[in-house]
């Protein structure tokens, strides 16, 4: 740094942060950990309640996970059959493999990945603005950049300005390109993974109208708590819900590969839901969890092993699907009320800010006829 005084302040802040991290690590090490990675049904449900205010039994959660997996599997078979007809194949033995192979075949080039993504965001912005089902601020945009090295483990991710940052700072969508030093085979595998349909579905989740649109709306909330704290069930539930919403609004019309990509991502999240419950409440082994991801989400073993292992250290990755299902339940409830409009529902949900699931539920389902300030405590 050119400013010596600023450099000294930064150094002091780094020392303070390092000391705090060391103290926290010492406190964690002093606690007596469990001998295994299994929470058990009671602790699992208690964690969900503590984090999101959700009261469920393990059996009820398992039932939801199984039902969603079955629904998505049936839809995947149907869409794969449509793709099979287009490519001259048949659904049946190998039919799903052929459909997913067709999905991976349509991929961006290494050199054009970022430009392709930027053009994709422009089209998605126009699509969602035209649908009118969620408010898109015309003055705030999201730029596309290559993922920095320290984040290169992600495929693509939205990065927003901090809640205490001054207004006007850029919003960024990071996309991970082919890495220097990769072989031609590794580069080809990466671009097959980041195929055009997959990239578009991720962009719906991360940007339009997923995390980016949510963050822009949340940044305008007056309360710091609703802007600064982040609860995954509403945030990830909303972003995951918008993938299905896109299909409902016609984004995949005449584009079965995009629909297949949306379903595969949904299957992956539903497998997380089922695997976490299996590992922590039913004695499911990691090998059984790995096979679940391979057979139901149609991903290779190396990715399936990582997904199953994640259940041991991130059991709440159930909230992607659980949050989506909750939002769909709220929508169904409100759709039966006079004067329901989908845009109003979405804007009210985003207007909650970054809150827990129980707070969002109370706010979204509140009587619309009460005075404007009646729900300000949320």
PDB file of N, CA and C in Angstrom, residues 120-173:
ATOM      1  N   UNK A 120     -25.821 -14.585 -22.535  1.00  0.00           N
ATOM      2  CA  UNK A 120     -26.884 -15.376 -21.911  1.00  0.00           C
ATOM      3  C   UNK A 120     -27.606 -14.553 -20.846  1.00  0.00           C
ATOM      4  N   UNK A 121     -26.856 -13.791 -20.039  1.00  0.00           N
ATOM      5  CA  UNK A 121     -27.480 -12.955 -19.017  1.00  0.00           C
ATOM      6  C   UNK A 121     -28.374 -11.882 -19.644  1.00  0.00           C
ATOM      7  N   UNK A 122     -27.944 -11.311 -20.754  1.00  0.00           N
ATOM      8  CA  UNK A 122     -28.772 -10.313 -21.432  1.00  0.00           C
ATOM      9  C   UNK A 122     -30.103 -10.928 -21.867  1.00  0.00           C
ATOM     10  N   UNK A 123     -30.053 -12.128 -22.423  1.00  0.00           N
ATOM     11  CA  UNK A 123     -31.279 -12.786 -22.877  1.00  0.00           C
ATOM     12  C   UNK A 123     -32.176 -13.150 -21.695  1.00  0.00           C
ATOM     13  N   UNK A 124     -31.559 -13.635 -20.614  1.00  0.00           N
ATOM     14  CA  UNK A 124     -32.351 -13.988 -19.440  1.00  0.00           C
ATOM     15  C   UNK A 124     -33.000 -12.752 -18.829  1.00  0.00           C
ATOM     16  N   UNK A 125     -32.274 -11.671 -18.793  1.00  0.00           N
ATOM     17  CA  UNK A 125     -32.835 -10.417 -18.256  1.00  0.00           C
ATOM     18  C   UNK A 125     -34.057 -10.000 -19.067  1.00  0.00           C
ATOM     19  N   UNK A 126     -33.939 -10.064 -20.389  1.00  0.00           N
ATOM     20  CA  UNK A 126     -35.063  -9.706 -21.255  1.00  0.00           C
ATOM     21  C   UNK A 126     -36.240 -10.664 -21.046  1.00  0.00           C
ATOM     22  N   UNK A 127     -35.945 -11.948 -20.912  1.00  0.00           N
ATOM     23  CA  UNK A 127     -37.002 -12.943 -20.730  1.00  0.00           C
ATOM     24  C   UNK A 127     -37.786 -12.669 -19.453  1.00  0.00           C
ATOM     25  N   UNK A 128     -37.079 -12.492 -18.333  1.00  0.00           N
ATOM     26  CA  UNK A 128     -37.772 -12.324 -17.057  1.00  0.00           C
ATOM     27  C   UNK A 128     -38.480 -10.977 -16.975  1.00  0.00           C
ATOM     28  N   UNK A 129     -37.926  -9.950 -17.604  1.00  0.00           N
ATOM     29  CA  UNK A 129     -38.621  -8.666 -17.659  1.00  0.00           C
ATOM     30  C   UNK A 129     -39.924  -8.812 -18.425  1.00  0.00           C
ATOM     31  N   UNK A 130     -39.882  -9.561 -19.537  1.00  0.00           N
ATOM     32  CA  UNK A 130     -41.078  -9.745 -20.362  1.00  0.00           C
ATOM     33  C   UNK A 130     -42.145 -10.572 -19.652  1.00  0.00           C
ATOM     34  N   UNK A 131     -41.755 -11.529 -18.830  1.00  0.00           N
ATOM     35  CA  UNK A 131     -42.753 -12.353 -18.150  1.00  0.00           C
ATOM     36  C   UNK A 131     -43.550 -11.543 -17.142  1.00  0.00           C
ATOM     37  N   UNK A 132     -42.907 -10.572 -16.507  1.00  0.00           N
ATOM     38  CA  UNK A 132     -43.580  -9.748 -15.520  1.00  0.00           C
ATOM     39  C   UNK A 132     -43.914 -10.450 -14.222  1.00  0.00           C
ATOM     40  N   UNK A 133     -43.313 -11.612 -13.971  1.00  0.00           N
ATOM     41  CA  UNK A 133     -43.671 -12.357 -12.758  1.00  0.00           C
ATOM     42  C   UNK A 133     -42.756 -12.026 -11.581  1.00  0.00           C
ATOM     43  N   UNK A 134     -41.735 -11.229 -11.802  1.00  0.00           N
ATOM     44  CA  UNK A 134     -40.868 -10.788 -10.725  1.00  0.00           C
ATOM     45  C   UNK A 134     -40.260  -9.453 -11.153  1.00  0.00           C
ATOM     46  N   UNK A 135     -40.077  -8.546 -10.217  1.00  0.00           N
ATOM     47  CA  UNK A 135     -39.546  -7.225 -10.540  1.00  0.00           C
ATOM     48  C   UNK A 135     -38.055  -7.290 -10.792  1.00  0.00           C
ATOM     49  N   UNK A 136     -37.642  -6.824 -11.957  1.00  0.00           N
ATOM     50  CA  UNK A 136     -36.221  -6.741 -12.331  1.00  0.00           C
ATOM     51  C   UNK A 136     -35.846  -5.271 -12.397  1.00  0.00           C
ATOM     52  N   UNK A 137     -34.944  -4.831 -11.560  1.00  0.00           N
ATOM     53  CA  UNK A 137     -34.523  -3.427 -11.531  1.00  0.00           C
ATOM     54  C   UNK A 137     -33.732  -3.117 -12.807  1.00  0.00           C
ATOM     55  N   UNK A 138     -34.205  -2.181 -13.624  1.00  0.00           N
ATOM     56  CA  UNK A 138     -33.517  -1.888 -14.887  1.00  0.00           C
ATOM     57  C   UNK A 138     -32.210  -1.129 -14.709  1.00  0.00           C
ATOM     58  N   UNK A 139     -31.967  -0.620 -13.510  1.00  0.00           N
ATOM     59  CA  UNK A 139     -30.786   0.222 -13.288  1.00  0.00           C
ATOM     60  C   UNK A 139     -29.589  -0.553 -12.730  1.00  0.00           C
ATOM     61  N   UNK A 140     -29.796  -1.782 -12.276  1.00  0.00           N
ATOM     62  CA  UNK A 140     -28.712  -2.543 -11.642  1.00  0.00           C
ATOM     63  C   UNK A 140     -28.378  -3.750 -12.517  1.00  0.00           C
ATOM     64  N   UNK A 141     -27.108  -3.911 -12.843  1.00  0.00           N
ATOM     65  CA  UNK A 141     -26.674  -4.996 -13.717  1.00  0.00           C
ATOM     66  C   UNK A 141     -25.633  -5.867 -13.011  1.00  0.00           C
ATOM     67  N   UNK A 142     -25.418  -7.022 -13.572  1.00  0.00           N
ATOM     68  CA  UNK A 142     -24.454  -7.976 -13.024  1.00  0.00           C
ATOM     69  C   UNK A 142     -23.404  -8.270 -14.086  1.00  0.00           C
ATOM     70  N   UNK A 143     -22.169  -7.986 -13.782  1.00  0.00           N
ATOM     71  CA  UNK A 143     -21.092  -8.208 -14.739  1.00  0.00           C
ATOM     72  C   UNK A 143     -20.583  -9.648 -14.646  1.00  0.00           C
ATOM     73  N   UNK A 144     -19.974 -10.120 -15.714  1.00  0.00           N
ATOM     74  CA  UNK A 144     -19.418 -11.478 -15.765  1.00  0.00           C
ATOM     75  C   UNK A 144     -17.905 -11.390 -15.710  1.00  0.00           C
ATOM     76  N   UNK A 145     -17.289 -12.173 -14.831  1.00  0.00           N
ATOM     77  CA  UNK A 145     -15.839 -12.207 -14.699  1.00  0.00           C
ATOM     78  C   UNK A 145     -15.383 -13.649 -14.500  1.00  0.00           C
ATOM     79  N   UNK A 146     -14.127 -13.911 -14.849  1.00  0.00           N
ATOM     80  CA  UNK A 146     -13.544 -15.223 -14.579  1.00  0.00           C
ATOM     81  C   UNK A 146     -13.382 -15.404 -13.077  1.00  0.00           C
ATOM     82  N   UNK A 147     -13.679 -16.577 -12.592  1.00  0.00           N
ATOM     83  CA  UNK A 147     -13.563 -16.863 -11.167  1.00  0.00           C
ATOM     84  C   UNK A 147     -12.114 -16.703 -10.710  1.00  0.00           C
ATOM     85  N   UNK A 148     -11.881 -15.968  -9.628  1.00  0.00           N
ATOM     86  CA  UNK A 148     -10.504 -15.846  -9.130  1.00  0.00           C
ATOM     87  C   UNK A 148      -9.991 -17.194  -8.645  1.00  0.00           C
ATOM     88  N   UNK A 149      -8.664 -17.314  -8.597  1.00  0.00           N
ATOM     89  CA  UNK A 149      -8.034 -18.604  -8.299  1.00  0.00           C
ATOM     90  C   UNK A 149      -8.496 -19.186  -6.972  1.00  0.00           C
ATOM     91  N   UNK A 150      -8.688 -18.338  -5.955  1.00  0.00           N
ATOM     92  CA  UNK A 150      -9.044 -18.859  -4.637  1.00  0.00           C
ATOM     93  C   UNK A 150     -10.468 -19.409  -4.584  1.00  0.00           C
ATOM     94  N   UNK A 151     -11.265 -19.139  -5.653  1.00  0.00           N
ATOM     95  CA  UNK A 151     -12.634 -19.657  -5.712  1.00  0.00           C
ATOM     96  C   UNK A 151     -12.833 -20.659  -6.840  1.00  0.00           C
ATOM     97  N   UNK A 152     -11.747 -21.120  -7.433  1.00  0.00           N
ATOM     98  CA  UNK A 152     -11.869 -21.913  -8.660  1.00  0.00           C
ATOM     99  C   UNK A 152     -12.468 -23.293  -8.447  1.00  0.00           C
ATOM    100  N   UNK A 153     -12.796 -23.640  -7.200  1.00  0.00           N
ATOM    101  CA  UNK A 153     -13.472 -24.906  -6.948  1.00  0.00           C
ATOM    102  C   UNK A 153     -14.952 -24.834  -7.316  1.00  0.00           C
ATOM    103  N   UNK A 154     -15.499 -23.609  -7.513  1.00  0.00           N
ATOM    104  CA  UNK A 154     -16.900 -23.474  -7.900  1.00  0.00           C
ATOM    105  C   UNK A 154     -17.024 -23.539  -9.421  1.00  0.00           C
ATOM    106  N   UNK A 155     -18.202 -23.889  -9.892  1.00  0.00           N
ATOM    107  CA  UNK A 155     -18.479 -23.844 -11.327  1.00  0.00           C
ATOM    108  C   UNK A 155     -18.814 -22.421 -11.741  1.00  0.00           C
ATOM    109  N   UNK A 156     -19.758 -21.832 -11.047  1.00  0.00           N
ATOM    110  CA  UNK A 156     -20.149 -20.448 -11.282  1.00  0.00           C
ATOM    111  C   UNK A 156     -20.834 -19.959 -10.019  1.00  0.00           C
ATOM    112  N   UNK A 157     -20.668 -18.686  -9.689  1.00  0.00           N
ATOM    113  CA  UNK A 157     -21.245 -18.184  -8.437  1.00  0.00           C
ATOM    114  C   UNK A 157     -21.420 -16.672  -8.507  1.00  0.00           C
ATOM    115  N   UNK A 158     -22.528 -16.212  -7.956  1.00  0.00           N
ATOM    116  CA  UNK A 158     -22.795 -14.774  -7.843  1.00  0.00           C
ATOM    117  C   UNK A 158     -22.097 -14.221  -6.602  1.00  0.00           C
ATOM    118  N   UNK A 159     -21.530 -13.026  -6.721  1.00  0.00           N
ATOM    119  CA  UNK A 159     -20.848 -12.376  -5.603  1.00  0.00           C
ATOM    120  C   UNK A 159     -21.392 -10.957  -5.491  1.00  0.00           C
ATOM    121  N   UNK A 160     -21.993 -10.641  -4.332  1.00  0.00           N
ATOM    122  CA  UNK A 160     -22.628  -9.334  -4.177  1.00  0.00           C
ATOM    123  C   UNK A 160     -21.804  -8.415  -3.292  1.00  0.00           C
ATOM    124  N   UNK A 161     -22.001  -7.110  -3.415  1.00  0.00           N
ATOM    125  CA  UNK A 161     -21.346  -6.173  -2.495  1.00  0.00           C
ATOM    126  C   UNK A 161     -21.805  -6.450  -1.065  1.00  0.00           C
ATOM    127  N   UNK A 162     -20.972  -6.109  -0.091  1.00  0.00           N
ATOM    128  CA  UNK A 162     -21.316  -6.342   1.299  1.00  0.00           C
ATOM    129  C   UNK A 162     -22.415  -5.411   1.774  1.00  0.00           C
ATOM    130  N   UNK A 163     -23.133  -5.802   2.836  1.00  0.00           N
ATOM    131  CA  UNK A 163     -24.255  -4.990   3.322  1.00  0.00           C
ATOM    132  C   UNK A 163     -23.843  -3.632   3.873  1.00  0.00           C
ATOM    133  N   UNK A 164     -22.575  -3.482   4.241  1.00  0.00           N
ATOM    134  CA  UNK A 164     -22.104  -2.200   4.769  1.00  0.00           C
ATOM    135  C   UNK A 164     -21.336  -1.388   3.734  1.00  0.00           C
ATOM    136  N   UNK A 165     -21.196  -1.954   2.525  1.00  0.00           N
ATOM    137  CA  UNK A 165     -20.502  -1.227   1.460  1.00  0.00           C
ATOM    138  C   UNK A 165     -21.364  -0.087   0.943  1.00  0.00           C
ATOM    139  N   UNK A 166     -20.736   0.967   0.407  1.00  0.00           N
ATOM    140  CA  UNK A 166     -21.521   2.074  -0.156  1.00  0.00           C
ATOM    141  C   UNK A 166     -22.282   1.613  -1.393  1.00  0.00           C
ATOM    142  N   UNK A 167     -23.420   2.228  -1.688  1.00  0.00           N
ATOM    143  CA  UNK A 167     -24.190   1.846  -2.877  1.00  0.00           C
ATOM    144  C   UNK A 167     -23.415   2.113  -4.151  1.00  0.00           C
ATOM    145  N   UNK A 168     -23.751   1.349  -5.173  1.00  0.00           N
ATOM    146  CA  UNK A 168     -23.139   1.560  -6.486  1.00  0.00           C
ATOM    147  C   UNK A 168     -21.989   0.641  -6.815  1.00  0.00           C
ATOM    148  N   UNK A 169     -21.553  -0.182  -5.861  1.00  0.00           N
ATOM    149  CA  UNK A 169     -20.480  -1.128  -6.167  1.00  0.00           C
ATOM    150  C   UNK A 169     -21.000  -2.224  -7.083  1.00  0.00           C
ATOM    151  N   UNK A 170     -20.124  -2.804  -7.915  1.00  0.00           N
ATOM    152  CA  UNK A 170     -20.592  -3.774  -8.906  1.00  0.00           C
ATOM    153  C   UNK A 170     -21.008  -5.110  -8.296  1.00  0.00           C
ATOM    154  N   UNK A 171     -22.003  -5.724  -8.935  1.00  0.00           N
ATOM    155  CA  UNK A 171     -22.389  -7.099  -8.664  1.00  0.00           C
ATOM    156  C   UNK A 171     -21.688  -7.971  -9.701  1.00  0.00           C
ATOM    157  N   UNK A 172     -21.169  -9.114  -9.279  1.00  0.00           N
ATOM    158  CA  UNK A 172     -20.327  -9.924 -10.161  1.00  0.00           C
ATOM    159  C   UNK A 172     -20.816 -11.369 -10.221  1.00  0.00           C
ATOM    160  N   UNK A 173     -20.822 -11.908 -11.417  1.00  0.00           N
ATOM    161  CA  UNK A 173     -21.123 -13.315 -11.646  1.00  0.00           C
ATOM    162  C   UNK A 173     -19.835 -13.982 -12.101  1.00  0.00           C
TER     163      UNK A 173
END
